[in-house]
Short mmCIF file of C-alpha atoms and ligand atoms in Angstrom, two decimals:
data_model
loop_
_atom_site.label_atom_id
_atom_site.label_comp_id
_atom_site.label_asym_id
_atom_site.label_seq_id
_atom_site.Cartn_x
_atom_site.Cartn_y
_atom_site.Cartn_z
CA MET X 1231 74.97 106.60 105.50
CA ARG X 1232 75.97 107.12 109.11
CA PHE X 1233 78.96 104.99 110.28
CA ILE X 1234 79.81 104.20 106.64
CA ASP X 1235 80.17 107.42 104.63
CA GLU X 1236 82.43 109.09 107.22
CA TYR X 1237 84.78 106.09 107.02
CA ARG X 1238 85.02 106.31 103.21
CA ASP X 1239 85.88 109.95 102.85
CA ALA X 1240 88.39 110.36 100.04
CA ALA X 1241 90.03 113.57 101.38
CA ALA X 1242 90.45 112.05 104.82
CA ALA X 1243 91.94 108.92 103.18
CA GLU X 1244 94.50 111.03 101.34
CA ARG X 1245 95.38 112.82 104.65
CA TYR X 1246 96.04 109.42 106.29
CA ALA X 1247 98.06 108.29 103.27
CA ARG X 1248 100.22 111.45 103.52
CA ALA X 1249 100.72 110.83 107.26
CA ILE X 1250 101.81 107.24 106.58
CA ARG X 1251 104.24 108.39 103.87
CA ARG X 1252 105.64 111.04 106.28
CA ILE X 1253 106.52 108.55 109.03
CA THR X 1254 107.76 105.69 106.85
CA THR X 1255 111.54 105.43 106.62
CA ARG X 1256 112.07 101.76 105.63
CA SER X 1257 110.27 98.68 104.33
CA TRP X 1258 107.52 97.05 106.39
CA THR X 1259 105.29 94.05 105.71
CA LEU X 1260 101.92 94.09 107.39
CA MET X 1261 99.23 91.40 107.27
CA GLU X 1262 95.55 92.22 107.44
CA VAL X 1263 94.10 89.15 109.19
CA CYS X 1264 90.50 89.29 108.08
CA GLY X 1265 89.10 88.53 104.60
CA GLY X 1266 86.63 91.39 105.06
CA GLN X 1267 89.59 93.78 105.44
CA THR X 1268 91.19 92.22 102.31
CA HIS X 1269 88.09 92.90 100.27
CA ALA X 1270 87.93 96.51 101.48
CA ILE X 1271 91.61 97.02 100.65
CA VAL X 1272 91.26 95.60 97.13
CA LYS X 1273 87.82 97.17 96.43
CA PHE X 1274 88.76 100.68 97.54
CA GLY X 1275 92.42 100.52 96.42
CA VAL X 1276 93.73 101.22 99.94
CA ASP X 1277 97.06 99.53 99.08
CA ALA X 1278 97.55 101.90 96.15
CA LEU X 1279 97.56 104.86 98.58
CA LEU X 1280 100.44 103.47 100.64
CA PRO X 1281 104.10 104.28 100.09
CA PRO X 1282 106.04 101.60 98.22
CA GLU X 1283 107.88 100.66 101.44
CA VAL X 1284 104.64 99.40 103.05
CA THR X 1285 103.42 96.03 101.76
CA LEU X 1286 100.09 94.53 102.75
CA VAL X 1287 99.80 90.77 102.59
CA HIS X 1288 96.56 88.84 103.09
CA GLY X 1289 95.97 86.65 106.11
CA PRO X 1290 94.06 83.52 107.06
CA GLY X 1291 90.91 85.28 108.29
CA CYS X 1292 88.40 83.90 105.84
CA PRO X 1293 86.59 81.07 107.65
CA VAL X 1294 85.26 79.46 104.49
CA CYS X 1295 88.73 79.46 102.94
CA VAL X 1296 90.45 77.73 105.85
CA THR X 1297 87.85 74.97 106.24
CA PRO X 1298 89.77 71.81 105.29
CA LEU X 1299 88.67 69.62 102.41
CA GLU X 1300 88.03 66.88 104.96
CA LEU X 1301 85.22 68.90 106.56
CA ILE X 1302 83.72 69.73 103.13
CA GLU X 1303 83.70 65.99 102.35
CA LYS X 1304 82.04 65.27 105.71
CA ALA X 1305 79.43 67.92 104.95
CA ILE X 1306 78.77 66.35 101.52
CA GLU X 1307 78.52 62.88 103.09
CA ILE X 1308 75.94 64.07 105.66
CA ALA X 1309 73.99 66.16 103.15
CA SER X 1310 73.75 63.14 100.82
CA THR X 1311 72.19 60.98 103.54
CA PRO X 1312 68.48 60.36 102.83
CA GLY X 1313 66.15 62.23 105.16
CA VAL X 1314 68.72 64.76 106.34
CA ILE X 1315 68.09 68.48 106.19
CA PHE X 1316 71.51 70.10 105.84
CA CYS X 1317 71.65 73.80 106.80
CA SER X 1318 74.55 76.12 105.92
CA PHE X 1319 75.41 79.73 105.22
CA GLY X 1320 75.34 80.37 101.50
CA ASP X 1321 79.12 80.77 101.14
CA MET X 1322 79.76 77.11 101.82
CA LEU X 1323 77.59 75.74 99.01
CA ARG X 1324 80.06 76.42 96.18
CA VAL X 1325 83.23 75.36 98.03
CA PRO X 1326 84.63 72.47 95.95
CA GLY X 1327 85.04 69.07 97.53
CA ARG X 1328 86.91 66.23 95.84
CA THR X 1329 84.34 65.77 93.06
CA LYS X 1330 81.31 67.90 93.91
CA ASP X 1331 80.05 70.66 96.19
CA LEU X 1332 76.99 71.10 98.38
CA LEU X 1333 75.16 72.90 95.58
CA THR X 1334 75.49 69.77 93.45
CA ILE X 1335 74.04 67.67 96.27
CA LYS X 1336 71.10 70.10 96.34
CA SER X 1337 70.63 69.88 92.55
CA GLU X 1338 70.69 66.08 92.86
CA GLY X 1339 67.75 66.24 95.26
CA GLY X 1340 69.46 66.61 98.63
CA ASP X 1341 67.69 68.85 101.14
CA VAL X 1342 70.39 71.51 101.49
CA ARG X 1343 69.04 74.80 102.85
CA ILE X 1344 70.68 78.23 103.24
CA VAL X 1345 70.00 79.76 106.62
CA TYR X 1346 71.00 83.13 108.04
CA SER X 1347 71.36 82.06 111.68
CA PRO X 1348 72.12 78.78 113.42
CA LEU X 1349 68.96 79.34 115.43
CA ASP X 1350 67.04 79.01 112.12
CA ALA X 1351 68.40 75.48 111.86
CA VAL X 1352 67.18 74.71 115.39
CA ALA X 1353 63.71 76.02 114.41
CA ILE X 1354 63.76 73.78 111.29
CA ALA X 1355 64.61 70.81 113.50
CA ARG X 1356 61.77 71.67 115.85
CA ASP X 1357 59.36 71.87 112.86
CA ASN X 1358 60.57 68.53 111.39
CA PRO X 1359 60.84 66.15 114.36
CA SER X 1360 61.07 63.05 112.16
CA ARG X 1361 64.14 64.36 110.25
CA GLN X 1362 67.77 64.87 111.24
CA VAL X 1363 68.75 68.53 110.85
CA VAL X 1364 72.43 69.44 110.71
CA PHE X 1365 73.98 72.92 110.82
CA PHE X 1366 77.46 73.47 109.26
CA ALA X 1367 79.13 75.68 111.88
CA VAL X 1368 82.00 77.35 110.13
CA GLY X 1369 83.72 80.39 111.49
CA PHE X 1370 86.15 82.18 113.78
CA GLU X 1371 85.48 83.45 117.31
CA THR X 1372 83.01 85.96 115.85
CA THR X 1373 80.33 83.41 115.07
CA ALA X 1374 81.07 81.08 117.96
CA PRO X 1375 78.60 82.69 120.41
CA ALA X 1376 75.65 82.34 118.00
CA ASN X 1377 76.58 78.71 117.28
CA ALA X 1378 77.04 78.05 120.99
CA MET X 1379 73.59 79.53 121.61
CA ALA X 1380 72.03 77.25 119.00
CA VAL X 1381 73.39 74.13 120.73
CA PHE X 1382 72.54 75.50 124.15
CA GLN X 1383 68.97 76.17 123.05
CA ALA X 1384 68.59 72.78 121.40
CA ALA X 1385 69.77 71.15 124.66
CA ARG X 1386 67.57 73.32 126.86
CA THR X 1387 64.41 72.74 124.80
CA GLY X 1388 65.00 69.06 123.99
CA VAL X 1389 65.48 69.36 120.23
CA THR X 1390 67.27 66.03 119.87
CA ASN X 1391 67.15 65.79 116.07
CA PHE X 1392 69.45 68.80 115.73
CA SER X 1393 73.25 68.44 115.42
CA MET X 1394 76.18 70.54 114.32
CA LEU X 1395 79.17 69.86 112.05
CA VAL X 1396 81.74 72.04 113.75
CA SER X 1397 84.60 73.71 111.87
CA HIS X 1398 85.48 76.55 114.23
CA VAL X 1399 88.94 78.07 114.17
CA LEU X 1400 90.74 80.57 116.37
CA VAL X 1401 92.87 83.54 115.29
CA PRO X 1402 95.70 83.75 117.88
CA PRO X 1403 97.12 80.23 117.23
CA ALA X 1404 97.07 80.95 113.49
CA LEU X 1405 99.08 84.17 114.04
CA GLU X 1406 101.61 82.20 116.08
CA ALA X 1407 101.87 79.55 113.32
CA ILE X 1408 102.54 82.25 110.76
CA LEU X 1409 105.13 83.96 112.95
CA SER X 1410 106.84 80.66 113.78
CA SER X 1411 107.42 79.83 110.12
CA PRO X 1412 110.98 80.53 108.96
CA SER X 1413 109.61 82.00 105.72
CA SER X 1414 107.36 84.54 107.51
CA ARG X 1415 107.98 88.15 106.54
CA VAL X 1416 105.17 89.65 108.62
CA GLN X 1417 106.24 92.43 110.98
CA GLY X 1418 102.86 93.78 111.95
CA PHE X 1419 99.23 92.64 112.01
CA LEU X 1420 95.96 94.44 111.48
CA ALA X 1421 93.94 92.17 113.77
CA ALA X 1422 90.30 91.45 112.91
CA GLY X 1423 88.03 93.92 114.71
CA HIS X 1424 84.94 91.71 114.83
CA VAL X 1425 86.84 88.77 116.39
CA CYS X 1426 88.09 91.19 119.07
CA THR X 1427 84.56 92.50 119.62
CA ILE X 1428 83.85 89.07 121.12
CA MET X 1429 87.21 88.03 122.55
CA GLY X 1430 88.84 91.39 123.36
CA TYR X 1431 92.55 91.60 122.67
CA THR X 1432 94.36 90.41 125.83
CA GLU X 1433 95.25 87.15 124.01
CA TYR X 1434 97.33 89.12 121.51
CA GLU X 1435 99.51 90.82 124.12
CA PRO X 1436 101.80 87.80 124.79
CA ILE X 1437 102.09 87.21 121.02
CA ALA X 1438 103.24 90.81 120.45
CA ALA X 1439 105.81 90.45 123.27
CA LYS X 1440 107.05 86.95 122.30
CA TYR X 1441 107.54 87.63 118.56
CA HIS X 1442 108.24 91.36 118.88
CA VAL X 1443 105.45 92.10 116.41
CA SER X 1444 103.10 95.12 116.27
CA ILE X 1445 99.39 94.34 116.41
CA VAL X 1446 96.63 96.88 115.83
CA VAL X 1447 93.01 95.81 116.25
CA THR X 1448 91.43 97.30 113.11
CA GLY X 1449 87.98 97.84 111.58
CA PHE X 1450 86.80 97.21 108.05
CA GLU X 1451 86.21 100.54 106.34
CA PRO X 1452 88.93 102.22 104.25
CA LEU X 1453 89.70 104.86 106.89
CA ASP X 1454 89.80 102.21 109.61
CA ILE X 1455 92.39 100.31 107.63
CA LEU X 1456 94.45 103.36 106.82
CA GLN X 1457 94.42 104.42 110.45
CA GLY X 1458 95.33 100.83 111.45
CA VAL X 1459 98.27 100.91 108.98
CA TYR X 1460 99.36 104.31 110.37
CA MET X 1461 99.34 103.01 113.95
CA CYS X 1462 101.16 99.82 112.97
CA VAL X 1463 103.86 101.60 110.98
CA LYS X 1464 104.27 104.15 113.78
CA GLN X 1465 104.89 101.36 116.27
CA LEU X 1466 107.38 99.66 113.99
CA GLU X 1467 109.23 102.92 113.24
CA ASP X 1468 109.35 103.62 117.00
CA GLY X 1469 110.64 100.11 117.73
CA ARG X 1470 107.52 99.17 119.78
CA ALA X 1471 105.78 95.78 119.78
CA GLU X 1472 102.43 96.39 121.38
CA VAL X 1473 98.71 95.75 120.93
CA GLU X 1474 96.73 98.91 120.10
CA ASN X 1475 93.08 99.32 119.36
CA GLN X 1476 92.05 101.32 116.26
CA TYR X 1477 88.49 99.91 116.40
CA ALA X 1478 87.60 101.44 119.75
CA ARG X 1479 84.04 102.20 118.64
CA ALA X 1480 83.32 98.43 118.77
CA VAL X 1481 86.11 96.69 120.72
CA ARG X 1482 86.96 96.71 124.43
CA ARG X 1483 90.11 95.12 125.83
CA ASP X 1484 88.17 92.36 127.57
CA GLY X 1485 85.61 91.84 124.77
CA ASN X 1486 82.12 90.53 125.34
CA VAL X 1487 82.47 88.54 128.56
CA PRO X 1488 78.94 86.94 128.63
CA ALA X 1489 79.46 85.73 125.04
CA GLN X 1490 82.87 84.27 126.00
CA GLN X 1491 81.23 82.43 128.97
CA LEU X 1492 78.62 80.88 126.67
CA VAL X 1493 81.31 79.76 124.19
CA ARG X 1494 83.36 78.20 127.03
CA GLU X 1495 80.24 76.38 128.27
CA VAL X 1496 79.44 74.76 124.91
CA PHE X 1497 82.86 74.34 123.22
CA ARG X 1498 86.28 73.06 124.15
CA ILE X 1499 89.59 73.96 122.46
CA VAL X 1500 91.09 71.29 120.15
CA PRO X 1501 93.73 71.02 117.40
CA ARG X 1502 92.24 71.88 114.00
CA LYS X 1503 93.34 71.37 110.40
CA TRP X 1504 93.47 74.56 108.30
CA ARG X 1505 93.07 74.19 104.56
CA GLY X 1506 96.40 74.57 102.81
CA VAL X 1507 98.19 75.11 106.09
CA GLY X 1508 97.86 71.85 108.02
CA GLU X 1509 97.07 71.12 111.66
CA ILE X 1510 97.67 73.89 114.17
CA PRO X 1511 97.64 72.91 117.85
CA GLN X 1512 94.83 74.30 120.03
CA SER X 1513 93.47 76.31 117.13
CA GLY X 1514 89.74 75.47 117.05
CA PHE X 1515 86.60 74.50 118.87
CA ALA X 1516 84.77 71.19 119.20
CA LEU X 1517 81.64 70.58 121.27
CA ALA X 1518 82.36 70.13 124.98
CA ALA X 1519 81.59 66.74 126.61
CA PRO X 1520 78.11 67.76 127.96
CA TYR X 1521 77.05 68.70 124.39
CA GLU X 1522 78.65 65.85 122.42
CA GLN X 1523 75.27 64.35 121.63
CA PHE X 1524 74.88 67.31 119.21
CA ASP X 1525 78.09 66.49 117.35
CA ALA X 1526 77.15 65.53 113.78
CA GLU X 1527 80.49 63.72 113.21
CA ILE X 1528 79.65 61.32 116.05
CA ARG X 1529 75.95 61.07 115.15
CA PHE X 1530 76.69 60.17 111.53
CA GLY X 1531 79.78 58.06 112.28
CA ILE X 1532 82.11 60.07 110.04
CA ALA X 1533 84.70 61.38 112.55
CA ALA X 1534 87.43 59.15 111.04
CA LEU X 1535 86.91 60.26 107.43
CA GLY X 1536 90.27 61.67 106.19
CA VAL X 1537 91.06 63.39 102.92
CA ASP X 1538 94.34 64.68 101.48
CA GLU X 1539 94.38 68.36 100.47
CA PRO X 1540 94.61 69.05 96.70
CA THR X 1541 98.01 70.25 95.55
CA GLU X 1542 96.87 72.49 92.70
CA CYS X 1543 95.42 75.25 94.93
CA CYS X 1544 98.05 77.36 96.67
CA SER X 1545 95.64 79.25 98.94
CA GLY X 1546 97.64 78.13 101.98
CA GLN X 1547 100.58 80.22 100.73
CA ILE X 1548 98.30 83.18 100.08
CA MET X 1549 96.76 82.98 103.56
CA GLN X 1550 100.22 82.92 105.17
CA GLY X 1551 101.25 86.05 103.26
CA LEU X 1552 103.77 84.24 101.08
CA MET X 1553 102.14 85.08 97.73
CA LYS X 1554 99.37 87.15 96.26
CA PRO X 1555 96.34 85.65 94.46
CA HIS X 1556 97.34 86.69 90.98
CA GLU X 1557 100.70 84.91 91.45
CA CYS X 1558 98.86 81.55 91.56
CA PRO X 1559 99.32 79.96 88.09
CA ALA X 1560 95.65 78.96 87.98
CA PHE X 1561 94.26 82.38 88.92
CA GLY X 1562 91.68 83.61 86.47
CA THR X 1563 92.38 80.86 83.94
CA ARG X 1564 91.82 77.36 85.31
CA CYS X 1565 90.39 78.84 88.54
CA THR X 1566 87.52 81.33 88.32
CA PRO X 1567 84.37 81.91 90.44
CA ASP X 1568 82.44 79.78 87.90
CA HIS X 1569 85.01 76.94 88.06
CA PRO X 1570 86.81 77.33 91.40
CA LEU X 1571 89.71 75.11 92.36
CA GLY X 1572 89.73 76.43 95.93
CA ALA X 1573 87.49 78.04 98.47
CA THR X 1574 89.44 81.29 98.30
CA MET X 1575 87.90 81.88 94.84
CA VAL X 1576 84.27 81.51 95.94
CA SER X 1577 84.07 82.82 99.49
CA SER X 1578 82.77 86.38 99.85
CA GLU X 1579 85.84 86.97 102.05
CA GLY X 1580 88.32 85.06 99.91
CA ALA X 1581 91.40 86.93 98.65
CA CYS X 1582 91.31 85.26 95.24
CA ALA X 1583 87.64 86.23 94.88
CA ALA X 1584 88.54 89.86 95.76
CA TYR X 1585 91.33 90.00 93.14
CA PHE X 1586 89.12 88.40 90.53
CA ARG X 1587 86.22 90.71 91.25
CA TYR X 1588 88.07 94.02 91.48
CA ARG X 1589 91.42 93.58 89.77
CA ARG X 1590 91.02 91.05 86.98
CA LEU X 1591 90.84 93.72 84.23
CA GLU X 1592 94.09 95.35 85.27
CA LEU X 1593 95.73 91.93 85.73
CA ALA X 1594 94.44 90.50 82.43
CA PRO X 1595 97.15 91.88 80.13
CA GLN X 1596 99.90 90.45 82.39
CA ASN X 1597 98.90 86.83 82.74
CA GLY X 1598 95.98 86.03 80.48
CA VAL X 1599 93.37 86.30 83.20
CA THR X 1600 89.86 85.83 81.88
CA SER X 1601 87.61 88.86 82.15
CA ARG X 1602 84.43 86.82 82.45
CA ALA X 1603 82.00 88.46 84.86
CA HIS X 1604 81.54 87.14 88.37
S1 LIG F 2618 93.40 81.19 92.32
FE1 LIG F 2618 92.21 79.32 92.75
S2 LIG F 2618 93.71 77.67 92.72
FE2 LIG F 2618 94.86 79.60 92.96
S3 LIG F 2618 95.03 79.88 95.19
FE3 LIG F 2618 93.19 80.95 94.55
S4 LIG F 2618 91.53 79.52 94.83
FE4 LIG F 2618 93.43 78.32 94.87
#
């Protein structure tokens, strides 16, 4: 398949792996930011091709995984309200709240619907004028333009029974939070290509300079990742701390400017809680003042609902590169895709889900991981 097969060529992958081995003279720890990259690395065994000096750790770039328990509880509260149609992407339905998830609400008779676009939720609202329709807007900068467009369209066409539960987070403040931690061991980042497709990569340049860290905007196929690793290791070996673009077939330095303008029109930047990490200043979006009437937290009076994060799930450590999924004591035993303790085990971009799906058989003899199918 064009644009896929040529990025999964085994001989080319081995050539990149040899090139990385040739230039590596010391230990380096790199973090792939995006959960989609994590899944590609684990699925295709990209990390197994690297020299032992190069360690890949998994970053916070799974939007479902970083959504705090508080937002899940707010979603459950709204979805349980009689008469509400609650719309979400499918990934969110199995994320555990304190005692139940959205799928349970649906099984109990709640009108919880999976949609494939936020504009679908606006259409549902238009078709059901006597009902409140809420869209659960979870994501990074990548999905912000589509969500902004949904609110913009609802405002423009007078769809007043539509609202949005916003849980949008931003990558650059998360990278700064990771780098500011005294326990951080990250020396280079493979930045998420799709985020940069929207935002460009100028925001990363001051981070590279301030923390003397190498950043390579990287795609999602095995050869993309290997080339990204090569470029990152080369920078580190040369003593450079720059932003480079491996994913040039999709990313421009300034990104998608009209999409950015729409996002700035509809959203404002606010502090956000990240699951397992805590609050990071200026790290997310909320609806801007002219669009606050579409804010589901205000409409349903739940803005003040606060919930403590569970202590059993250590996904925060995993998403800061401080441990790997199989090092969690609950991995594959008390926590499986059928009985998840954290979002990282059920999200299609979650690191724990990737390890369970692709590595549980090789991990099973070491720590008693169950081999039950996904
Ligand atoms: S294995 Fe389960 S409990 Fe452990 S970090 Fe992953 S999601 Fe959380």
